[in-house]
Amino acid sequence: MDEVLVYFAVKYKGNFQKILTALQNKERVSNEERKKVIESINCNFTTIISDDYPNFLKEISCPPFVLFYKGDLETLNSYNTINIVGTENNDINGEEMTKKVVNHLIKNDKTVIVGNNEGIEKIAIDTTLEGKGNLVVILNKGINDYLIDSNNQNVLIISEYLNRKESTKETYLFSKRIAVGLSEKIVVIEIEEMDKAIVSVKHALDYSKNILVNPMDLDSNYKGNNKLIKEGADVLVSINDLVDN
């Protein structure tokens, strides 16, 4: 059954609804078709019925049927996981805060999870790599096109898409559920009021995750932070809040 799930994940390019429909309709798969697809895959994979599938993901809505990955899945089990969230249009203060947060997480043996490769989350990636910390990157396009060195034992790259060439608004929004689902808490560095990254916060609320928000000055362009705090998110008062239970 694992290989059938992988076959559908490849055939339908990771589209959750199409895979679900194929399963519900009991779409037939020949042994030859299945074998051809499995042999074409040049990365690791796990399925929702596999023993090594991350338990956290079984608790979210629409858990991926298949995860393609490069790296060691044990990274998710060995360390506490923190999702860094932020705008793609950060300023210098956001950059400095991201570096401060990430370096503190590395110092305390936490795993940094990001779901984007722009702005705040790109800074989080670079800082984690420089500090040789544990990093998990959730892609919203095909895993085969990602350029980070997947042979780095501290890096885990995950995608529900194998060969998708381009990310879309839909894959961006949908992939965020994985990054949040795999995390014990999320940290919002900088976010604009109508920023698309707000979807991570919505997922965190749905999954009852702890949300820590960096407070902003009243005249800041990143009014989304203080709005989240007003709506009930926890304030990141001290750097130690990141690692306290």
PDB file of C-alpha atoms in Angstrom:
ATOM      1  CA  MET A   1       0.000   0.000   0.000  1.00  0.00           C
ATOM      2  CA  ASP A   2       2.916   2.377   0.694  1.00  0.00           C
ATOM      3  CA  GLU A   3       4.040   2.182  -2.919  1.00  0.00           C
ATOM      4  CA  VAL A   4       0.509   2.791  -4.171  1.00  0.00           C
ATOM      5  CA  LEU A   5       0.360   6.004  -2.134  1.00  0.00           C
ATOM      6  CA  VAL A   6       3.710   7.064  -3.569  1.00  0.00           C
ATOM      7  CA  TYR A   7       2.503   6.284  -7.085  1.00  0.00           C
ATOM      8  CA  PHE A   8      -0.535   8.539  -6.646  1.00  0.00           C
ATOM      9  CA  ALA A   9       1.589  11.273  -5.030  1.00  0.00           C
ATOM     10  CA  VAL A  10       3.824  11.327  -8.096  1.00  0.00           C
ATOM     11  CA  LYS A  11       1.033  10.942 -10.637  1.00  0.00           C
ATOM     12  CA  TYR A  12      -1.053  13.748  -9.134  1.00  0.00           C
ATOM     13  CA  LYS A  13       1.928  15.968  -8.271  1.00  0.00           C
ATOM     14  CA  GLY A  14       1.240  15.947  -4.561  1.00  0.00           C
ATOM     15  CA  ASN A  15      -2.309  17.306  -4.901  1.00  0.00           C
ATOM     16  CA  PHE A  16      -4.006  16.126  -1.709  1.00  0.00           C
ATOM     17  CA  GLN A  17      -7.559  16.143  -3.065  1.00  0.00           C
ATOM     18  CA  LYS A  18      -6.674  14.251  -6.244  1.00  0.00           C
ATOM     19  CA  ILE A  19      -4.786  11.607  -4.268  1.00  0.00           C
ATOM     20  CA  LEU A  20      -7.714  11.266  -1.884  1.00  0.00           C
ATOM     21  CA  THR A  21     -10.146  10.899  -4.797  1.00  0.00           C
ATOM     22  CA  ALA A  22      -7.990   8.218  -6.402  1.00  0.00           C
ATOM     23  CA  LEU A  23      -7.991   6.266  -3.144  1.00  0.00           C
ATOM     24  CA  GLN A  24     -11.727   6.688  -2.609  1.00  0.00           C
ATOM     25  CA  ASN A  25     -12.427   5.532  -6.169  1.00  0.00           C
ATOM     26  CA  LYS A  26     -10.042   2.589  -5.736  1.00  0.00           C
ATOM     27  CA  GLU A  27      -8.178   3.617  -8.862  1.00  0.00           C
ATOM     28  CA  ARG A  28      -6.307   0.643 -10.247  1.00  0.00           C
ATOM     29  CA  VAL A  29      -2.526   0.645 -10.492  1.00  0.00           C
ATOM     30  CA  SER A  30      -0.607  -2.001 -12.388  1.00  0.00           C
ATOM     31  CA  ASN A  31       2.520  -3.501 -10.855  1.00  0.00           C
ATOM     32  CA  GLU A  32       4.492  -2.243 -13.839  1.00  0.00           C
ATOM     33  CA  GLU A  33       3.311   1.352 -13.391  1.00  0.00           C
ATOM     34  CA  ARG A  34       3.971   1.275  -9.677  1.00  0.00           C
ATOM     35  CA  LYS A  35       7.439  -0.217 -10.080  1.00  0.00           C
ATOM     36  CA  LYS A  36       8.396   2.330 -12.749  1.00  0.00           C
ATOM     37  CA  VAL A  37       7.484   5.245 -10.514  1.00  0.00           C
ATOM     38  CA  ILE A  38       9.216   3.858  -7.431  1.00  0.00           C
ATOM     39  CA  GLU A  39      12.430   3.227  -9.360  1.00  0.00           C
ATOM     40  CA  SER A  40      12.416   6.809 -10.677  1.00  0.00           C
ATOM     41  CA  ILE A  41      12.527   8.374  -7.203  1.00  0.00           C
ATOM     42  CA  ASN A  42      15.965   9.563  -6.119  1.00  0.00           C
ATOM     43  CA  CYS A  43      15.183  10.642  -2.569  1.00  0.00           C
ATOM     44  CA  ASN A  44      13.715   9.069   0.552  1.00  0.00           C
ATOM     45  CA  PHE A  45      10.011   8.932   1.257  1.00  0.00           C
ATOM     46  CA  THR A  46       7.599   7.971   3.990  1.00  0.00           C
ATOM     47  CA  THR A  47       3.838   7.522   3.866  1.00  0.00           C
ATOM     48  CA  ILE A  48       1.063   8.125   6.340  1.00  0.00           C
ATOM     49  CA  ILE A  49       0.932   4.389   7.055  1.00  0.00           C
ATOM     50  CA  SER A  50       4.704   4.000   7.521  1.00  0.00           C
ATOM     51  CA  ASP A  51       6.214   3.477  10.968  1.00  0.00           C
ATOM     52  CA  ASP A  52       8.552   6.468  10.580  1.00  0.00           C
ATOM     53  CA  TYR A  53       5.861   8.958   9.525  1.00  0.00           C
ATOM     54  CA  PRO A  54       5.993  11.945  11.941  1.00  0.00           C
ATOM     55  CA  ASN A  55       3.328  11.548  14.616  1.00  0.00           C
ATOM     56  CA  PHE A  56       2.728  15.305  14.833  1.00  0.00           C
ATOM     57  CA  LEU A  57       1.427  15.333  11.264  1.00  0.00           C
ATOM     58  CA  LYS A  58      -1.214  12.729  11.980  1.00  0.00           C
ATOM     59  CA  GLU A  59      -2.912  15.328  14.179  1.00  0.00           C
ATOM     60  CA  ILE A  60      -3.345  18.039  11.516  1.00  0.00           C
ATOM     61  CA  SER A  61      -6.038  18.545   8.907  1.00  0.00           C
ATOM     62  CA  CYS A  62      -5.245  16.970   5.535  1.00  0.00           C
ATOM     63  CA  PRO A  63      -2.041  15.195   6.634  1.00  0.00           C
ATOM     64  CA  PRO A  64       0.156  14.520   3.587  1.00  0.00           C
ATOM     65  CA  PHE A  65      -0.216  11.012   2.220  1.00  0.00           C
ATOM     66  CA  VAL A  66       3.470  11.008   1.264  1.00  0.00           C
ATOM     67  CA  LEU A  67       6.497  13.000   2.358  1.00  0.00           C
ATOM     68  CA  PHE A  68       9.540  13.067   0.120  1.00  0.00           C
ATOM     69  CA  TYR A  69      12.657  13.991   2.014  1.00  0.00           C
ATOM     70  CA  LYS A  70      16.425  14.331   2.047  1.00  0.00           C
ATOM     71  CA  GLY A  71      18.179  14.029   5.372  1.00  0.00           C
ATOM     72  CA  ASP A  72      17.361  12.214   8.604  1.00  0.00           C
ATOM     73  CA  LEU A  73      13.749  12.063   9.810  1.00  0.00           C
ATOM     74  CA  GLU A  74      15.071  11.426  13.310  1.00  0.00           C
ATOM     75  CA  THR A  75      15.808  15.151  13.411  1.00  0.00           C
ATOM     76  CA  LEU A  76      12.109  15.603  14.142  1.00  0.00           C
ATOM     77  CA  ASN A  77      12.165  13.227  17.102  1.00  0.00           C
ATOM     78  CA  SER A  78      15.455  14.120  18.726  1.00  0.00           C
ATOM     79  CA  TYR A  79      14.988  17.828  19.358  1.00  0.00           C
ATOM     80  CA  ASN A  80      12.272  20.336  20.210  1.00  0.00           C
ATOM     81  CA  THR A  81      11.072  21.992  17.026  1.00  0.00           C
ATOM     82  CA  ILE A  82      10.413  25.710  16.577  1.00  0.00           C
ATOM     83  CA  ASN A  83       8.814  27.222  13.464  1.00  0.00           C
ATOM     84  CA  ILE A  84      10.187  30.658  12.538  1.00  0.00           C
ATOM     85  CA  VAL A  85       7.606  32.774  10.703  1.00  0.00           C
ATOM     86  CA  GLY A  86       7.967  36.178   9.081  1.00  0.00           C
ATOM     87  CA  THR A  87       7.446  38.476   6.156  1.00  0.00           C
ATOM     88  CA  GLU A  88       9.369  38.313   2.908  1.00  0.00           C
ATOM     89  CA  ASN A  89       9.812  42.103   3.169  1.00  0.00           C
ATOM     90  CA  ASN A  90      11.764  42.414   6.403  1.00  0.00           C
ATOM     91  CA  ASP A  91      13.860  45.329   7.639  1.00  0.00           C
ATOM     92  CA  ILE A  92      17.227  45.357   9.393  1.00  0.00           C
ATOM     93  CA  ASN A  93      15.589  45.032  12.821  1.00  0.00           C
ATOM     94  CA  GLY A  94      13.835  41.878  11.667  1.00  0.00           C
ATOM     95  CA  GLU A  95      17.101  40.489  10.370  1.00  0.00           C
ATOM     96  CA  GLU A  96      18.884  41.152  13.655  1.00  0.00           C
ATOM     97  CA  MET A  97      16.023  39.701  15.702  1.00  0.00           C
ATOM     98  CA  THR A  98      15.900  36.575  13.553  1.00  0.00           C
ATOM     99  CA  LYS A  99      19.611  35.986  14.029  1.00  0.00           C
ATOM    100  CA  LYS A 100      19.288  36.512  17.781  1.00  0.00           C
ATOM    101  CA  VAL A 101      16.362  34.090  18.040  1.00  0.00           C
ATOM    102  CA  VAL A 102      17.925  31.411  15.858  1.00  0.00           C
ATOM    103  CA  ASN A 103      21.309  31.553  17.595  1.00  0.00           C
ATOM    104  CA  HIS A 104      19.570  31.130  20.958  1.00  0.00           C
ATOM    105  CA  LEU A 105      17.671  28.116  19.628  1.00  0.00           C
ATOM    106  CA  ILE A 106      20.884  26.575  18.312  1.00  0.00           C
ATOM    107  CA  LYS A 107      22.577  27.146  21.673  1.00  0.00           C
ATOM    108  CA  ASN A 108      19.744  25.250  23.349  1.00  0.00           C
ATOM    109  CA  ASP A 109      19.721  22.334  20.888  1.00  0.00           C
ATOM    110  CA  LYS A 110      16.400  23.227  19.297  1.00  0.00           C
ATOM    111  CA  THR A 111      15.492  22.443  15.708  1.00  0.00           C
ATOM    112  CA  VAL A 112      14.567  25.384  13.477  1.00  0.00           C
ATOM    113  CA  ILE A 113      11.718  24.768  11.024  1.00  0.00           C
ATOM    114  CA  VAL A 114      10.943  27.107   8.136  1.00  0.00           C
ATOM    115  CA  GLY A 115       8.461  26.896   5.298  1.00  0.00           C
ATOM    116  CA  ASN A 116       9.829  29.536   2.967  1.00  0.00           C
ATOM    117  CA  ASN A 117      13.112  30.648   1.418  1.00  0.00           C
ATOM    118  CA  GLU A 118      12.561  34.407   1.399  1.00  0.00           C
ATOM    119  CA  GLY A 119      12.885  37.258   3.853  1.00  0.00           C
ATOM    120  CA  ILE A 120      12.812  36.358   7.540  1.00  0.00           C
ATOM    121  CA  GLU A 121      12.757  32.635   6.880  1.00  0.00           C
ATOM    122  CA  LYS A 122      15.710  32.854   4.470  1.00  0.00           C
ATOM    123  CA  ILE A 123      17.661  34.629   7.214  1.00  0.00           C
ATOM    124  CA  ALA A 124      16.664  31.840   9.608  1.00  0.00           C
ATOM    125  CA  ILE A 125      17.972  29.244   7.140  1.00  0.00           C
ATOM    126  CA  ASP A 126      21.295  31.038   6.618  1.00  0.00           C
ATOM    127  CA  THR A 127      21.803  31.658  10.338  1.00  0.00           C
ATOM    128  CA  THR A 128      21.053  28.031  11.232  1.00  0.00           C
ATOM    129  CA  LEU A 129      23.453  26.757   8.584  1.00  0.00           C
ATOM    130  CA  GLU A 130      26.181  29.154   9.707  1.00  0.00           C
ATOM    131  CA  GLY A 131      25.702  28.071  13.319  1.00  0.00           C
ATOM    132  CA  LYS A 132      25.602  24.388  12.359  1.00  0.00           C
ATOM    133  CA  GLY A 133      22.213  24.004  14.020  1.00  0.00           C
ATOM    134  CA  ASN A 134      19.462  21.561  13.228  1.00  0.00           C
ATOM    135  CA  LEU A 135      17.319  22.758  10.336  1.00  0.00           C
ATOM    136  CA  VAL A 136      14.122  21.497   8.716  1.00  0.00           C
ATOM    137  CA  VAL A 137      12.968  23.134   5.486  1.00  0.00           C
ATOM    138  CA  ILE A 138       9.438  22.494   4.225  1.00  0.00           C
ATOM    139  CA  LEU A 139       9.215  23.128   0.494  1.00  0.00           C
ATOM    140  CA  ASN A 140       6.217  24.250  -1.539  1.00  0.00           C
ATOM    141  CA  LYS A 141       7.658  22.868  -4.757  1.00  0.00           C
ATOM    142  CA  GLY A 142       9.545  19.783  -5.914  1.00  0.00           C
ATOM    143  CA  ILE A 143      12.278  18.521  -3.646  1.00  0.00           C
ATOM    144  CA  ASN A 144      14.569  17.663  -6.552  1.00  0.00           C
ATOM    145  CA  ASP A 145      15.115  21.335  -7.414  1.00  0.00           C
ATOM    146  CA  TYR A 146      16.205  22.504  -3.972  1.00  0.00           C
ATOM    147  CA  LEU A 147      19.810  23.641  -3.708  1.00  0.00           C
ATOM    148  CA  ILE A 148      20.692  23.353   0.000  1.00  0.00           C
ATOM    149  CA  ASP A 149      23.221  20.591   0.621  1.00  0.00           C
ATOM    150  CA  SER A 150      20.999  17.717   1.688  1.00  0.00           C
ATOM    151  CA  ASN A 151      24.061  15.690   2.711  1.00  0.00           C
ATOM    152  CA  ASN A 152      24.506  17.976   5.720  1.00  0.00           C
ATOM    153  CA  GLN A 153      23.562  15.722   8.627  1.00  0.00           C
ATOM    154  CA  ASN A 154      21.910  18.638  10.440  1.00  0.00           C
ATOM    155  CA  VAL A 155      19.558  19.471   7.559  1.00  0.00           C
ATOM    156  CA  LEU A 156      16.255  17.793   6.724  1.00  0.00           C
ATOM    157  CA  ILE A 157      14.397  18.852   3.572  1.00  0.00           C
ATOM    158  CA  ILE A 158      10.754  17.809   3.190  1.00  0.00           C
ATOM    159  CA  SER A 159       8.159  18.219   0.454  1.00  0.00           C
ATOM    160  CA  GLU A 160       4.909  16.534  -0.520  1.00  0.00           C
ATOM    161  CA  TYR A 161       5.906  17.336  -4.099  1.00  0.00           C
ATOM    162  CA  LEU A 162       8.548  15.380  -5.970  1.00  0.00           C
ATOM    163  CA  ASN A 163       8.969  17.149  -9.298  1.00  0.00           C
ATOM    164  CA  ARG A 164       6.781  20.278  -9.168  1.00  0.00           C
ATOM    165  CA  LYS A 165       8.852  22.979 -10.899  1.00  0.00           C
ATOM    166  CA  GLU A 166       7.109  26.074  -9.582  1.00  0.00           C
ATOM    167  CA  SER A 167       5.506  27.032  -6.313  1.00  0.00           C
ATOM    168  CA  THR A 168       2.042  28.595  -6.427  1.00  0.00           C
ATOM    169  CA  LYS A 169      -0.078  30.510  -3.960  1.00  0.00           C
ATOM    170  CA  GLU A 170      -1.930  27.284  -3.229  1.00  0.00           C
ATOM    171  CA  THR A 171       1.198  25.188  -2.602  1.00  0.00           C
ATOM    172  CA  TYR A 172       2.657  27.989  -0.457  1.00  0.00           C
ATOM    173  CA  LEU A 173      -0.433  28.146   1.744  1.00  0.00           C
ATOM    174  CA  PHE A 174      -0.856  24.379   1.917  1.00  0.00           C
ATOM    175  CA  SER A 175       2.772  23.633   2.776  1.00  0.00           C
ATOM    176  CA  LYS A 176       2.574  25.864   5.827  1.00  0.00           C
ATOM    177  CA  ARG A 177       0.346  23.309   7.559  1.00  0.00           C
ATOM    178  CA  ILE A 178       3.298  20.897   7.528  1.00  0.00           C
ATOM    179  CA  ALA A 179       5.787  23.382   8.996  1.00  0.00           C
ATOM    180  CA  VAL A 180       3.354  24.311  11.769  1.00  0.00           C
ATOM    181  CA  GLY A 181       2.201  20.745  12.312  1.00  0.00           C
ATOM    182  CA  LEU A 182       5.764  19.551  12.894  1.00  0.00           C
ATOM    183  CA  SER A 183       6.511  22.327  15.393  1.00  0.00           C
ATOM    184  CA  GLU A 184       5.941  22.529  19.125  1.00  0.00           C
ATOM    185  CA  LYS A 185       5.633  26.306  18.941  1.00  0.00           C
ATOM    186  CA  ILE A 186       5.882  29.073  16.344  1.00  0.00           C
ATOM    187  CA  VAL A 187       7.714  32.378  16.647  1.00  0.00           C
ATOM    188  CA  VAL A 188       6.532  35.378  14.638  1.00  0.00           C
ATOM    189  CA  ILE A 189       9.420  37.789  13.997  1.00  0.00           C
ATOM    190  CA  GLU A 190       7.900  40.409  11.685  1.00  0.00           C
ATOM    191  CA  ILE A 191       4.624  40.246   9.830  1.00  0.00           C
ATOM    192  CA  GLU A 192       2.603  42.823   7.943  1.00  0.00           C
ATOM    193  CA  GLU A 193      -1.077  43.176   8.666  1.00  0.00           C
ATOM    194  CA  MET A 194      -2.186  41.451   5.435  1.00  0.00           C
ATOM    195  CA  ASP A 195       0.912  39.280   5.027  1.00  0.00           C
ATOM    196  CA  LYS A 196       0.390  35.858   3.447  1.00  0.00           C
ATOM    197  CA  ALA A 197       2.544  34.379   6.196  1.00  0.00           C
ATOM    198  CA  ILE A 198      -0.419  34.912   8.537  1.00  0.00           C
ATOM    199  CA  VAL A 199      -1.642  31.493   7.359  1.00  0.00           C
ATOM    200  CA  SER A 200       0.958  29.915   9.668  1.00  0.00           C
ATOM    201  CA  VAL A 201      -0.699  31.574  12.642  1.00  0.00           C
ATOM    202  CA  LYS A 202      -4.108  30.326  11.541  1.00  0.00           C
ATOM    203  CA  HIS A 203      -2.766  26.784  11.315  1.00  0.00           C
ATOM    204  CA  ALA A 204      -1.142  27.178  14.735  1.00  0.00           C
ATOM    205  CA  LEU A 205      -4.468  28.201  16.228  1.00  0.00           C
ATOM    206  CA  ASP A 206      -6.212  25.244  14.594  1.00  0.00           C
ATOM    207  CA  TYR A 207      -3.594  22.840  15.957  1.00  0.00           C
ATOM    208  CA  SER A 208      -3.424  24.446  19.428  1.00  0.00           C
ATOM    209  CA  LYS A 209       0.237  25.405  19.069  1.00  0.00           C
ATOM    210  CA  ASN A 210       1.939  27.957  21.300  1.00  0.00           C
ATOM    211  CA  ILE A 211       2.403  31.247  19.403  1.00  0.00           C
ATOM    212  CA  LEU A 212       5.109  33.702  20.464  1.00  0.00           C
ATOM    213  CA  VAL A 213       5.132  37.132  18.836  1.00  0.00           C
ATOM    214  CA  ASN A 214       7.887  39.735  18.808  1.00  0.00           C
ATOM    215  CA  PRO A 215       6.207  43.042  19.853  1.00  0.00           C
ATOM    216  CA  MET A 216       6.609  46.062  17.588  1.00  0.00           C
ATOM    217  CA  ASP A 217       6.823  49.832  18.103  1.00  0.00           C
ATOM    218  CA  LEU A 218       3.549  51.656  17.514  1.00  0.00           C
ATOM    219  CA  ASP A 219       4.866  53.261  14.323  1.00  0.00           C
ATOM    220  CA  SER A 220       6.256  50.015  12.908  1.00  0.00           C
ATOM    221  CA  ASN A 221       5.310  48.858   9.419  1.00  0.00           C
ATOM    222  CA  TYR A 222       4.767  45.377  10.839  1.00  0.00           C
ATOM    223  CA  LYS A 223       1.393  45.977  12.437  1.00  0.00           C
ATOM    224  CA  GLY A 224       0.478  42.329  12.118  1.00  0.00           C
ATOM    225  CA  ASN A 225       2.622  41.498  15.156  1.00  0.00           C
ATOM    226  CA  ASN A 226       0.770  43.742  17.599  1.00  0.00           C
ATOM    227  CA  LYS A 227      -2.568  42.738  16.091  1.00  0.00           C
ATOM    228  CA  LEU A 228      -1.772  39.089  16.834  1.00  0.00           C
ATOM    229  CA  ILE A 229      -0.865  40.011  20.404  1.00  0.00           C
ATOM    230  CA  LYS A 230      -4.119  41.955  20.761  1.00  0.00           C
ATOM    231  CA  GLU A 231      -5.981  38.870  19.550  1.00  0.00           C
ATOM    232  CA  GLY A 232      -4.389  36.685  22.218  1.00  0.00           C
ATOM    233  CA  ALA A 233      -0.982  35.498  21.039  1.00  0.00           C
ATOM    234  CA  ASP A 234       1.770  35.380  23.660  1.00  0.00           C
ATOM    235  CA  VAL A 235       4.317  38.183  23.750  1.00  0.00           C
ATOM    236  CA  LEU A 236       7.961  37.232  23.324  1.00  0.00           C
ATOM    237  CA  VAL A 237       9.066  39.069  26.467  1.00  0.00           C
ATOM    238  CA  SER A 238      12.426  37.370  26.970  1.00  0.00           C
ATOM    239  CA  ILE A 239      14.724  35.372  24.731  1.00  0.00           C
ATOM    240  CA  ASN A 240      14.353  32.587  27.285  1.00  0.00           C
ATOM    241  CA  ASP A 241      10.645  32.316  26.399  1.00  0.00           C
ATOM    242  CA  LEU A 242      11.813  30.469  23.292  1.00  0.00           C
ATOM    243  CA  VAL A 243      13.079  27.483  25.248  1.00  0.00           C
ATOM    244  CA  ASP A 244      10.981  27.518  28.410  1.00  0.00           C
ATOM    245  CA  ASN A 245       8.190  24.949  28.474  1.00  0.00           C
TER     246      ASN A 245
END
